[in-house]
Coordinates of C-alpha atoms in Angstrom, one line a residue:
Chain G
M1050 CA 0.0 0.0 0.2
Q1051 CA 2.7 2.4 1.1
L1052 CA 5.2 1.4 -1.4
S1053 CA 2.4 1.8 -4.2
G1054 CA 1.7 5.1 -2.6
I1055 CA 5.3 6.1 -3.3
A1056 CA 5.5 4.5 -7.0
T1057 CA 2.0 6.6 -7.8
G1058 CA 3.8 9.8 -5.9
L1059 CA 7.0 9.4 -8.1
G1060 CA 5.1 9.0 -11.2
R1061 CA 2.9 12.0 -10.7
L1062 CA 6.4 13.9 -9.9
G1063 CA 8.2 12.5 -12.9
S1064 CA 5.2 13.3 -15.3
G1065 CA 4.8 16.6 -14.2
A1066 CA 8.4 17.6 -14.5
S1067 CA 8.7 16.3 -17.9
N1068 CA 5.4 17.8 -18.9
V1069 CA 6.3 21.3 -17.9
C1070 CA 9.7 20.8 -19.3
A1071 CA 7.8 20.0 -22.6
A1072 CA 5.3 22.8 -22.3
V1073 CA 8.2 25.2 -21.3
T1074 CA 10.3 24.4 -24.3
L1075 CA 7.9 24.7 -27.0
A1076 CA 6.8 28.4 -25.5
A1077 CA 10.7 29.2 -25.4
I1078 CA 11.0 28.3 -28.8
V1079 CA 8.0 30.6 -30.0
V1080 CA 9.4 33.4 -27.9
L1081 CA 12.9 33.1 -29.0
M1082 CA 11.6 33.0 -32.9
V1083 CA 9.5 36.3 -32.2
V1084 CA 12.1 38.1 -30.3
D1085 CA 14.6 37.0 -33.1
V1086 CA 12.7 38.1 -36.1
T1087 CA 11.7 41.5 -34.1
A1088 CA 14.9 42.4 -33.3
R1089 CA 16.5 41.5 -37.0
Y1090 CA 13.9 43.9 -38.3
L1091 CA 13.8 46.3 -35.7
F1092 CA 17.4 46.5 -34.5
N1093 CA 18.9 45.0 -37.4
S1094 CA 20.7 42.8 -34.8
P1095 CA 18.8 39.1 -34.7
V1096 CA 19.7 37.0 -31.3
P1097 CA 23.2 35.6 -31.4
G1098 CA 22.9 31.9 -31.9
A1099 CA 19.1 31.6 -32.2
G1100 CA 18.9 28.5 -34.7
E1101 CA 21.6 26.5 -32.4
I1102 CA 19.4 27.2 -29.2
I1103 CA 16.3 26.3 -31.2
E1104 CA 18.1 23.0 -32.4
L1105 CA 19.0 22.1 -28.7
A1106 CA 15.6 22.8 -27.7
M1107 CA 13.7 20.9 -30.3
A1108 CA 15.6 17.8 -29.1
V1109 CA 14.4 18.6 -25.4
L1110 CA 10.7 19.2 -26.5
V1111 CA 10.4 15.9 -28.4
F1112 CA 12.0 13.7 -26.0
S1113 CA 10.6 15.4 -23.1
A1114 CA 7.1 14.6 -24.4
L1115 CA 7.7 10.8 -25.8
P1116 CA 7.2 9.3 -22.5
M1117 CA 3.7 10.8 -22.0
T1118 CA 2.9 10.4 -25.7
T1119 CA 3.5 6.7 -25.6
L1120 CA 1.9 6.0 -22.4
R1121 CA -1.3 7.7 -23.4
R1122 CA -1.0 5.4 -26.6
E1123 CA -1.0 8.4 -29.2
H1124 CA 1.4 7.1 -31.6
V1125 CA -0.2 6.0 -34.7
T1126 CA -1.5 2.7 -34.9
L1127 CA -3.5 0.7 -37.3
D1128 CA -5.8 -1.0 -34.7
Y1129 CA -8.6 -2.0 -37.1
L1130 CA -7.1 -5.6 -37.2
E1131 CA -7.0 -6.1 -33.5
H1132 CA -10.8 -4.8 -33.3
L1133 CA -11.8 -7.7 -35.0
L1134 CA -10.4 -10.1 -32.1
P1135 CA -12.6 -11.0 -29.0
A1136 CA -11.7 -8.8 -26.0
N1137 CA -9.4 -11.0 -24.3
A1138 CA -7.5 -12.0 -27.2
Q1139 CA -7.5 -8.1 -27.7
R1140 CA -6.1 -7.3 -24.4
V1141 CA -3.5 -10.2 -25.1
V1142 CA -2.3 -8.8 -28.2
G1143 CA -2.0 -5.5 -26.9
A1144 CA 0.1 -6.3 -24.0
I1145 CA 2.5 -8.4 -26.5
A1146 CA 2.6 -4.8 -28.7
D1147 CA 3.2 -2.7 -26.2
I1148 CA 6.1 -4.9 -24.7
A1149 CA 7.6 -5.3 -28.6
T1150 CA 7.5 -1.6 -28.9
A1151 CA 9.2 -1.1 -25.5
A1152 CA 11.9 -3.3 -26.6
I1153 CA 12.2 -1.1 -29.5
I1154 CA 12.3 2.2 -28.0
G1155 CA 14.6 0.4 -25.6
F1156 CA 17.0 -0.5 -28.4
L1157 CA 16.5 3.2 -29.4
A1158 CA 17.7 4.3 -25.9
W1159 CA 20.9 2.3 -26.0
R1160 CA 22.1 3.4 -29.7
L1161 CA 21.4 7.2 -28.5
M1162 CA 23.5 6.2 -25.5
E1163 CA 26.2 5.0 -27.7
K1164 CA 25.9 8.0 -29.6
S1165 CA 26.4 10.4 -26.3
A1166 CA 28.8 8.2 -25.5
T1167 CA 31.0 9.6 -29.2
I1168 CA 30.0 13.1 -28.1
V1169 CA 31.3 13.1 -25.0
R1170 CA 34.5 11.6 -25.9
Y1171 CA 34.9 14.2 -28.8
G1172 CA 33.6 16.8 -26.4
D1173 CA 31.3 18.2 -29.3
T1174 CA 29.7 21.7 -28.9
T1175 CA 27.4 23.9 -31.2
P1176 CA 29.1 25.9 -34.1
Y1177 CA 28.7 29.1 -32.8
L1178 CA 27.8 29.3 -29.2
S1179 CA 30.1 26.5 -28.1
W1180 CA 27.4 25.4 -25.8
P1181 CA 28.0 21.5 -25.2
I1182 CA 25.9 18.8 -27.0
A1183 CA 26.4 16.2 -24.7
P1184 CA 23.8 16.6 -21.8
I1185 CA 21.4 17.0 -24.8
A1186 CA 22.1 13.6 -25.9
I1187 CA 22.1 12.1 -22.5
F1188 CA 18.7 13.4 -21.8
M1189 CA 17.6 12.3 -25.2
S1190 CA 18.8 8.7 -24.3
A1191 CA 17.6 8.8 -20.9
M1192 CA 14.0 10.0 -21.8
S1193 CA 13.8 6.8 -24.3
A1194 CA 14.9 4.6 -21.9
V1195 CA 12.3 5.8 -19.2
T1196 CA 9.8 5.6 -21.8
A1197 CA 10.6 2.1 -22.5
V1198 CA 10.7 1.1 -19.1
L1199 CA 7.3 2.6 -18.1
L1200 CA 5.8 1.3 -21.3
A1201 CA 6.8 -2.0 -20.4
I1202 CA 5.3 -1.7 -16.8
S1203 CA 2.0 -0.3 -18.1
A1204 CA 1.3 -3.0 -20.7
F1205 CA -0.5 -5.2 -18.0
R1206 CA -2.5 -2.3 -16.6
P1207 CA -6.3 -1.8 -17.5
R1208 CA -6.4 -0.1 -21.0
R1209 CA -9.1 2.5 -20.4
R1210 CA -7.1 4.6 -18.1
Y1211 CA -4.8 5.9 -20.4
E1212 CA -5.7 9.8 -20.4
S1213 CA -4.9 9.4 -16.3
F1214 CA -1.1 9.2 -17.5
E1215 CA -1.5 12.9 -17.7
E1216 CA -1.7 12.8 -13.9
G1217 CA 1.3 10.1 -13.6
S1218 CA -0.6 7.2 -12.2
L1219 CA 0.9 4.0 -13.6
Chain V
M1345 CA 15.1 -7.2 -53.9
T1346 CA 14.0 -10.1 -51.3
A1347 CA 15.3 -8.0 -48.8
V1348 CA 12.9 -5.2 -49.5
A1349 CA 9.8 -7.5 -49.7
A1350 CA 10.9 -9.0 -46.7
G1351 CA 10.9 -5.6 -44.9
L1352 CA 7.7 -4.3 -46.2
G1353 CA 6.3 -7.7 -45.1
G1354 CA 7.7 -7.3 -41.8
M1355 CA 6.6 -3.9 -41.3
F1356 CA 3.0 -4.8 -42.2
L1357 CA 2.9 -7.5 -39.5
L1358 CA 4.2 -5.7 -36.8
V1359 CA 1.8 -3.0 -37.8
A1360 CA -0.8 -5.4 -37.9
G1361 CA -0.3 -6.5 -34.7
G1362 CA -0.5 -3.4 -32.8
I1363 CA 2.8 -2.0 -32.9
P1364 CA 2.9 1.8 -33.7
I1365 CA 3.7 2.5 -37.1
A1366 CA 6.4 4.6 -36.4
F1367 CA 8.5 1.9 -34.6
A1368 CA 7.4 -0.6 -36.8
M1369 CA 8.9 1.3 -39.6
A1370 CA 12.3 1.7 -37.7
L1371 CA 12.6 -1.8 -36.8
A1372 CA 12.1 -3.2 -40.2
G1373 CA 14.6 -0.3 -41.6
F1374 CA 17.1 -1.5 -39.1
V1375 CA 17.0 -4.9 -39.8
G1376 CA 16.8 -4.6 -43.2
F1377 CA 19.7 -2.4 -43.3
A1378 CA 21.6 -4.7 -41.0
L1379 CA 20.9 -7.5 -43.4
V1380 CA 22.1 -5.5 -46.6
V1381 CA 25.2 -3.6 -45.5
G1382 CA 26.0 -5.2 -42.2
V1383 CA 25.1 -5.0 -38.2
S1384 CA 27.8 -2.6 -37.4
P1385 CA 26.7 0.2 -39.7
A1386 CA 23.2 -0.2 -38.9
M1387 CA 23.7 -0.1 -35.6
S1388 CA 25.4 3.6 -35.6
M1389 CA 23.2 4.7 -38.6
V1390 CA 20.0 4.2 -35.8
G1391 CA 21.2 6.3 -33.3
Q1392 CA 22.7 9.1 -36.0
I1393 CA 19.6 9.5 -37.7
A1394 CA 17.3 9.9 -34.2
F1395 CA 19.9 12.5 -33.2
D1396 CA 19.8 14.5 -36.4
T1397 CA 16.4 14.2 -36.8
V1398 CA 15.4 15.9 -33.8
M1399 CA 18.3 18.4 -33.8
N1400 CA 17.2 20.2 -36.8
Y1401 CA 16.2 23.8 -37.3
N1402 CA 13.9 23.6 -40.0
L1403 CA 12.0 20.7 -38.6
S1404 CA 10.8 23.5 -35.6
V1405 CA 8.5 24.8 -38.1
L1406 CA 6.3 21.4 -37.1
P1407 CA 5.6 21.8 -33.6
L1408 CA 5.1 25.7 -34.2
F1409 CA 2.3 25.4 -37.0
I1410 CA 0.8 22.5 -34.6
L1411 CA 0.8 25.0 -31.9
M1412 CA -0.6 27.5 -34.1
G1413 CA -3.5 25.4 -35.4
N1414 CA -4.0 24.2 -31.5
F1415 CA -4.5 27.9 -30.3
I1416 CA -7.0 28.4 -33.1
T1417 CA -9.1 25.6 -32.7
R1418 CA -9.7 26.7 -29.3
A1419 CA -10.3 30.0 -30.1
R1420 CA -13.4 29.1 -31.2
L1421 CA -13.4 30.6 -34.3
S1422 CA -15.1 27.7 -36.1
E1423 CA -18.4 28.9 -34.9
D1424 CA -17.6 32.6 -36.6
L1425 CA -16.4 31.3 -40.0
Y1426 CA -19.6 28.8 -40.2
T1427 CA -21.9 31.7 -39.4
A1428 CA -19.9 34.2 -41.8
A1429 CA -20.2 31.6 -45.0
H1430 CA -23.8 30.9 -43.8
A1431 CA -24.8 34.4 -44.0
F1432 CA -23.2 34.5 -47.9
V1433 CA -24.5 31.2 -49.1
G1434 CA -27.0 29.9 -46.9
H1435 CA -30.2 30.6 -49.0
F1436 CA -28.5 28.4 -52.0
R1437 CA -30.0 25.0 -52.4
G1438 CA -27.7 22.6 -49.8
G1439 CA -26.5 26.0 -48.6
M1440 CA -25.4 24.5 -45.0
A1441 CA -23.3 22.0 -46.8
L1442 CA -21.5 24.7 -48.8
S1443 CA -21.3 27.0 -45.6
T1444 CA -19.6 24.1 -44.1
L1445 CA -17.2 23.4 -46.8
I1446 CA -16.1 27.2 -47.3
A1447 CA -15.6 27.4 -43.2
C1448 CA -13.5 24.2 -43.5
G1449 CA -11.7 25.8 -46.5
G1450 CA -11.2 29.1 -44.0
F1451 CA -10.2 27.1 -41.3
S1452 CA -7.7 24.9 -42.9
A1453 CA -6.0 28.1 -44.0
V1454 CA -4.5 28.6 -40.2
S1455 CA -4.6 25.3 -39.2
G1456 CA -2.2 22.6 -40.8
S1457 CA -4.3 19.4 -39.9
S1458 CA -7.1 17.8 -41.7
L1459 CA -8.4 15.9 -38.3
A1460 CA -8.5 18.9 -36.6
T1461 CA -10.7 21.0 -39.3
A1462 CA -13.0 17.9 -39.6
A1463 CA -13.2 17.3 -36.0
T1464 CA -14.1 20.9 -35.1
M1465 CA -16.6 21.2 -38.0
S1466 CA -18.6 18.4 -37.1
R1467 CA -19.1 20.0 -33.7
V1468 CA -20.2 23.0 -35.3
A1469 CA -22.3 22.3 -38.4
M1470 CA -23.7 18.5 -38.1
P1471 CA -26.2 20.0 -35.2
E1472 CA -27.4 22.8 -37.6
M1473 CA -27.7 20.5 -40.5
R1474 CA -29.7 18.1 -38.7
R1475 CA -32.2 20.8 -37.6
F1476 CA -32.7 21.9 -40.9
G1477 CA -33.6 18.3 -42.1
Y1478 CA -30.3 17.8 -44.4
S1479 CA -29.7 14.1 -45.0
D1480 CA -27.0 12.7 -42.8
S1481 CA -25.2 11.3 -45.8
L1482 CA -24.9 14.8 -47.3
A1483 CA -24.2 16.8 -43.9
S1484 CA -21.5 14.2 -42.6
G1485 CA -19.9 13.6 -46.2
S1486 CA -19.6 17.7 -46.8
I1487 CA -17.5 17.7 -43.3
A1488 CA -15.2 14.8 -43.9
A1489 CA -14.5 16.0 -47.3
G1490 CA -14.3 19.6 -46.3
G1491 CA -11.7 18.4 -43.8
T1492 CA -9.6 17.3 -46.4
L1493 CA -9.0 20.7 -47.7
G1494 CA -6.8 21.2 -44.6
I1495 CA -4.0 19.1 -46.1
L1496 CA -3.4 21.1 -48.9
I1497 CA -4.3 24.8 -48.3
P1498 CA -1.3 26.3 -46.5
P1499 CA 0.1 25.7 -43.9
S1500 CA 0.0 21.9 -44.3
V1501 CA 1.8 19.7 -42.1
A1502 CA 1.8 17.3 -45.3
L1503 CA 3.6 19.5 -47.3
V1504 CA 6.0 20.3 -44.8
L1505 CA 7.0 16.6 -44.2
F1506 CA 7.1 16.7 -48.3
G1507 CA 9.5 19.2 -48.2
I1508 CA 11.8 17.5 -45.6
M1509 CA 12.0 14.5 -47.0
T1510 CA 12.8 15.7 -50.7
G1511 CA 14.7 18.9 -49.5
N1512 CA 12.2 21.2 -51.5
D1513 CA 11.5 24.6 -50.3
I1514 CA 8.7 24.6 -47.7
G1515 CA 7.6 28.1 -48.7
K1516 CA 7.3 26.9 -52.3
L1517 CA 5.4 24.2 -51.9
F1518 CA 3.1 26.2 -49.4
I1519 CA 2.6 28.9 -52.5
A1520 CA 1.6 25.9 -54.8
G1521 CA -0.9 24.7 -52.8
I1522 CA -3.2 27.6 -52.8
L1523 CA -4.7 27.5 -56.1
P1524 CA -5.4 23.6 -56.0
G1525 CA -6.6 24.1 -52.7
L1526 CA -9.2 27.0 -53.7
L1527 CA -10.0 24.7 -57.0
G1528 CA -11.0 21.8 -54.5
L1529 CA -13.0 24.3 -52.6
L1530 CA -14.8 25.5 -55.9
L1531 CA -15.6 21.7 -57.0
Y1532 CA -16.8 20.5 -53.7
C1533 CA -19.2 23.2 -53.7
L1534 CA -20.4 21.7 -57.2
A1535 CA -20.7 18.3 -55.9
V1536 CA -22.9 19.7 -53.1
L1537 CA -24.9 21.5 -55.8
I1538 CA -25.4 18.5 -58.0
T1539 CA -25.9 16.0 -55.4
T1540 CA -28.6 18.3 -53.7
G1541 CA -29.8 18.9 -57.5
L1542 CA -30.8 15.3 -58.0
D1543 CA -32.1 14.9 -54.6
R1544 CA -33.4 18.4 -53.5
S1545 CA -34.9 16.8 -50.4
S1546 CA -31.4 16.1 -49.2
G1547 CA -30.2 19.8 -48.5
P1548 CA -33.2 22.2 -48.3
P1549 CA -32.2 26.1 -49.0
G1550 CA -32.4 28.3 -45.9
V1551 CA -33.1 32.1 -45.6
R1552 CA -31.4 35.1 -47.1
T1553 CA -29.6 36.9 -44.7
P1554 CA -29.7 40.8 -45.3
W1555 CA -26.5 42.8 -46.3
A1556 CA -26.2 44.6 -43.1
Q1557 CA -26.0 41.4 -41.1
R1558 CA -23.6 39.7 -43.4
L1559 CA -21.2 42.7 -43.1
R1560 CA -21.6 42.3 -39.4
V1561 CA -20.8 38.5 -39.2
L1562 CA -17.6 39.0 -42.1
G1563 CA -16.3 41.6 -39.5
R1564 CA -15.9 38.8 -37.1
V1565 CA -13.6 36.4 -39.0
W1566 CA -11.2 39.3 -39.8
G1567 CA -8.6 37.3 -37.3
V1568 CA -8.6 34.1 -39.7
L1569 CA -7.9 36.7 -42.7
F1570 CA -5.3 38.4 -40.8
L1571 CA -3.2 35.4 -39.3
F1572 CA -3.4 33.9 -43.0
A1573 CA -2.1 37.1 -44.3
V1574 CA 0.7 37.4 -41.8
V1575 CA 2.0 33.9 -42.3
I1576 CA 1.4 32.9 -45.8
G1577 CA 2.0 36.8 -46.9
G1578 CA 5.2 36.9 -45.1
I1579 CA 6.5 33.7 -46.8
Y1580 CA 5.3 35.0 -50.2
L1581 CA 6.8 38.5 -50.1
G1582 CA 10.2 36.9 -48.4
V1583 CA 9.6 39.0 -45.2
F1584 CA 10.4 35.8 -43.0
T1585 CA 11.5 32.2 -43.6
T1586 CA 8.7 29.4 -43.3
T1587 CA 10.1 28.5 -39.9
E1588 CA 9.9 32.1 -38.5
A1589 CA 6.5 32.6 -40.0
A1590 CA 5.5 29.4 -38.0
G1591 CA 6.7 31.2 -35.0
I1592 CA 5.2 34.2 -35.7
G1593 CA 2.0 32.5 -36.6
A1594 CA 1.7 30.6 -33.1
A1595 CA 2.5 33.6 -31.4
V1596 CA -0.6 35.7 -33.0
A1597 CA -2.4 32.7 -32.4
A1598 CA -2.0 32.8 -28.8
V1599 CA -2.7 36.1 -28.5
F1600 CA -6.1 35.9 -30.4
A1601 CA -6.9 32.7 -28.3
I1602 CA -6.1 34.7 -25.0
V1603 CA -7.8 37.9 -26.2
R1604 CA -10.8 36.8 -28.0
G1605 CA -11.4 33.1 -26.8
G1606 CA -10.8 33.9 -23.2
M1607 CA -8.1 31.2 -22.7
R1608 CA -6.7 31.0 -19.2
A1609 CA -3.5 29.9 -18.0
R1610 CA -4.3 26.3 -17.3
E1611 CA -5.7 26.1 -20.9
I1612 CA -2.7 27.4 -22.6
Y1613 CA -0.4 25.1 -20.5
G1614 CA -3.2 22.2 -21.8
T1615 CA -2.6 23.5 -25.4
L1616 CA 1.3 23.3 -25.2
L1617 CA 1.4 20.1 -23.7
A1618 CA -1.2 18.7 -26.5
S1619 CA 1.0 20.3 -29.3
A1620 CA 4.2 19.0 -27.7
R1621 CA 2.8 15.5 -27.5
M1622 CA 1.4 15.8 -31.2
T1623 CA 5.2 16.9 -32.3
A1624 CA 6.7 13.7 -30.3
M1625 CA 4.4 11.8 -32.2
I1626 CA 4.9 13.2 -35.6
F1627 CA 8.7 13.0 -34.7
A1628 CA 8.6 9.3 -34.0
I1629 CA 7.2 8.8 -37.3
L1630 CA 9.7 11.0 -39.0
I1631 CA 12.6 9.0 -37.2
G1632 CA 11.1 5.4 -38.2
A1633 CA 10.4 6.8 -41.9
M1634 CA 13.9 8.2 -42.1
I1635 CA 15.5 4.9 -41.1
F1636 CA 13.4 2.8 -43.2
A1637 CA 14.0 5.2 -46.2
N1638 CA 17.8 4.4 -45.4
F1639 CA 16.8 0.8 -46.1
V1640 CA 14.9 1.6 -49.0
N1641 CA 18.0 3.6 -50.7
V1642 CA 20.6 0.4 -49.8
G1643 CA 18.2 -2.4 -50.5
G1644 CA 17.8 -1.8 -54.5
I1645 CA 14.1 -1.5 -55.0
L1646 CA 14.6 2.2 -56.8
Q1647 CA 16.7 0.3 -59.4
M1648 CA 14.6 -2.6 -59.5
L1649 CA 11.2 -0.8 -59.8
D1650 CA 13.0 1.7 -62.4
G1651 CA 14.2 -1.2 -64.4
F1652 CA 10.8 -2.6 -64.3
L1653 CA 9.1 0.4 -65.5
R1654 CA 11.6 1.1 -68.4
G1655 CA 10.8 -2.3 -69.3
L1656 CA 7.1 -1.8 -69.5
D1657 CA 7.9 1.1 -71.8
L1658 CA 5.5 3.3 -70.4
S1659 CA 4.9 7.2 -71.1
P1660 CA 5.8 9.3 -68.0
L1661 CA 1.8 10.1 -67.8
G1662 CA 1.4 6.1 -67.8
V1663 CA 4.1 5.9 -64.8
L1664 CA 2.0 8.6 -63.1
L1665 CA -1.1 6.8 -63.7
S1666 CA 0.6 3.8 -62.2
V1667 CA 1.8 5.8 -59.0
F1668 CA -1.7 7.2 -58.7
V1669 CA -3.5 3.5 -58.3
L1670 CA -0.7 2.6 -56.2
Y1671 CA -1.5 5.3 -53.9
L1672 CA -5.0 4.5 -54.0
V1673 CA -4.3 0.6 -52.9
L1674 CA -2.0 2.1 -50.0
G1675 CA -4.5 4.4 -49.0
M1676 CA -6.6 1.8 -48.1
V1677 CA -4.7 0.2 -45.5
L1678 CA -2.2 3.0 -44.6
E1679 CA -2.6 6.3 -42.4
S1680 CA -1.8 9.5 -44.5
M1681 CA 1.1 10.7 -42.9
S1682 CA 3.0 7.1 -42.7
M1683 CA 2.0 6.7 -46.2
M1684 CA 3.5 9.8 -47.2
L1685 CA 6.8 9.1 -45.3
L1686 CA 7.0 5.6 -46.8
T1687 CA 6.6 6.0 -50.3
V1688 CA 7.8 9.5 -51.2
P1689 CA 11.6 8.1 -50.9
I1690 CA 10.8 5.7 -53.4
F1691 CA 8.6 7.6 -55.7
Y1692 CA 10.0 11.0 -55.8
P1693 CA 13.4 9.8 -57.4
L1694 CA 11.6 7.6 -59.7
M1695 CA 9.2 10.6 -60.8
M1696 CA 12.0 13.2 -61.1
S1697 CA 13.5 10.7 -63.5
Y1698 CA 10.5 10.7 -65.7
G1699 CA 10.9 14.7 -65.7
Y1700 CA 8.1 15.7 -63.4
D1701 CA 8.5 18.9 -61.5
P1702 CA 9.5 18.4 -57.9
I1703 CA 7.0 20.8 -56.6
W1704 CA 4.2 19.7 -58.7
F1705 CA 4.7 16.3 -57.6
G1706 CA 4.7 17.4 -54.1
I1707 CA 1.1 18.8 -54.6
F1708 CA 0.2 15.5 -56.8
V1709 CA 1.0 13.3 -53.6
V1710 CA -0.8 15.5 -51.4
V1711 CA -4.0 15.6 -53.3
V1712 CA -4.0 11.8 -53.5
I1713 CA -3.3 11.3 -50.0
E1714 CA -6.1 13.6 -49.5
I1715 CA -8.4 11.4 -51.4
S1716 CA -7.2 8.4 -49.2
L1717 CA -8.5 10.1 -46.5
I1718 CA -12.0 9.6 -47.2
T1719 CA -12.1 6.5 -49.3
P1720 CA -13.2 3.2 -47.4
P1721 CA -12.0 1.0 -45.7
V1722 CA -9.4 3.4 -44.1
G1723 CA -10.8 6.8 -44.3
M1724 CA -9.2 8.5 -41.2
N1725 CA -11.4 11.6 -41.6
V1726 CA -14.5 9.3 -41.7
F1727 CA -13.4 7.4 -38.3
V1728 CA -12.7 11.0 -36.8
L1729 CA -16.0 12.2 -37.8
R1730 CA -17.5 8.8 -36.6
S1731 CA -16.3 9.3 -33.2
T1732 CA -17.6 12.8 -32.9
L1733 CA -21.2 11.6 -34.5
P1734 CA -21.8 8.2 -32.7
D1735 CA -25.3 8.0 -34.1
T1736 CA -24.2 7.9 -37.7
Q1737 CA -23.3 5.0 -39.3
T1738 CA -19.9 4.7 -40.9
S1739 CA -21.6 3.5 -44.3
T1740 CA -23.6 6.6 -44.5
I1741 CA -20.7 9.0 -44.3
F1742 CA -19.0 6.8 -46.8
R1743 CA -21.9 7.1 -49.2
G1744 CA -22.1 10.9 -48.4
V1745 CA -18.4 11.2 -49.2
M1746 CA -18.6 9.6 -52.7
P1747 CA -19.7 12.9 -55.0
F1748 CA -16.6 14.4 -53.2
V1749 CA -14.3 11.9 -54.0
A1750 CA -15.2 12.3 -57.6
A1751 CA -14.7 15.9 -57.5
D1752 CA -11.2 15.1 -55.9
I1753 CA -10.6 12.9 -58.9
L1754 CA -11.6 15.5 -61.2
R1755 CA -8.9 18.0 -59.4
L1756 CA -6.5 15.4 -60.0
L1757 CA -7.2 15.2 -63.7
L1758 CA -7.3 19.2 -64.1
I1759 CA -3.7 19.3 -62.1
I1760 CA -2.2 16.6 -64.5
A1761 CA -3.5 18.3 -67.6
F1762 CA -2.6 22.1 -66.4
P1763 CA 0.2 21.5 -64.4
W1764 CA 0.2 25.7 -64.8
L1765 CA -2.6 25.4 -62.0
V1766 CA 0.3 24.4 -59.4
L1767 CA 3.0 26.1 -60.7
V1768 CA 2.1 29.7 -61.6
L1769 CA 2.0 31.1 -58.2
P1770 CA 5.6 29.6 -56.8
G1771 CA 6.8 30.6 -60.3
S1772 CA 6.4 34.4 -59.5
L1773 CA 8.1 33.8 -56.1

């Protein structure tokens, strides 16, 4: 009881953090772009390195939204074949599909980890601002890993409550 | 060749089992690439592609246009658009169906998504049409078809994806979509007039609105016109790049939703979040499609297909029509976005070798996909509509959509016969 309470609390905290991160990043991209264009036209001086910041922000945006998108089953799926099956079989096939998807995302996390290691080794930075890229690459890999683990755990939960993943209860 | 067939087959198997199409494409692409080139290069390819796809300045156009559309959807502009259109054409035969189509056209000029357009319009227009005794098939058909206008009239997520996959200028693609989009609207309206002409009871005319009233409701939609003018006008005149236009558009739409739609902080957060999730969903497909495209490139399917077609000795038009038929078949099982991302890497180089214009082919592909959005058995717009109208049969919607499919095919033939329709506006850029 207490353990599951802690798990729910952690889930809420984690999903809340990643959601805020995604929303704030998207808003920041908009603001940065508006400021950049305005500054270029009004003061003839665009924001230095705006393009680079947006590139890094894109990676943060996509991968901070990945866990929620996946847990809420919002990826495009062709489920019309599944609907032909009886309800029980649907649940089994659905769970298998979730596990397989989790495995693919886990594989992606591993590949991104390898890529991050290379970036760390070479100390890659953005060309103009010289910001390090490694933290972003590690973030991408970590968020994929989190997504894979959570999806695998949630595979056996009842399917009707996907929207509740917003609140972080697995 | 066998590798490619196995890759495609494996992918469809995974998808049929309920694995999201993005991850099925990624897996099939990885395994295929590993079989053809080797495991080690395939391993590094996956990480590299995932990394490069998200860390891309130009691709920020996707979340920004999605955000703009989501703000506009929640600013309740669709009601105003419908009322305005109705004030002008409501007294015609089938006037409410015409209003629906025009409102859809207007809505899609500020939203990049076809499904969002269909979903919002069904809430506004369907109860009205029912109240005035419209047949369910005409009412639902016009909403489902009207939604497809959104995919071509800029801003358009589909055209963005095409531009990204093929390295063509997204701004040019947008401008090229304007005339074919308007032509589509015109032909859809004709389809309504013909349908109601054949069966007068399916869409009775409404009351004529006086001019004073017309001007008043027209004043309420200036926001849509303003937003369209800023975004598309800005791109056309070269004031800013497509990516910047998307950013400005999202900001203006946000101001609009707050000032006119009375949106609160909580809803703004929700809109940002929903847009972020949609972005993650699209990027997952994009990464999967890029991995699969890499496999297609090394798998020799292009050479095989090219050799096969050369052997048939078809004219360029014959090849184009074969591609069209293939798209219709694929559209019966695949969803539009994945279909686009899956096929363009194969067909684009092929059609270029037959001398077609890249921008023209982009519009052609999008029109064909638009048709597949409303054709059975998997018409995404029809399904979205079905979920918002629980008491309407899927078969009723499909029946209602048929006149519009005919209009779409007519439009496609016009675009093939007169490429000018597509190329005149971007040519003047």
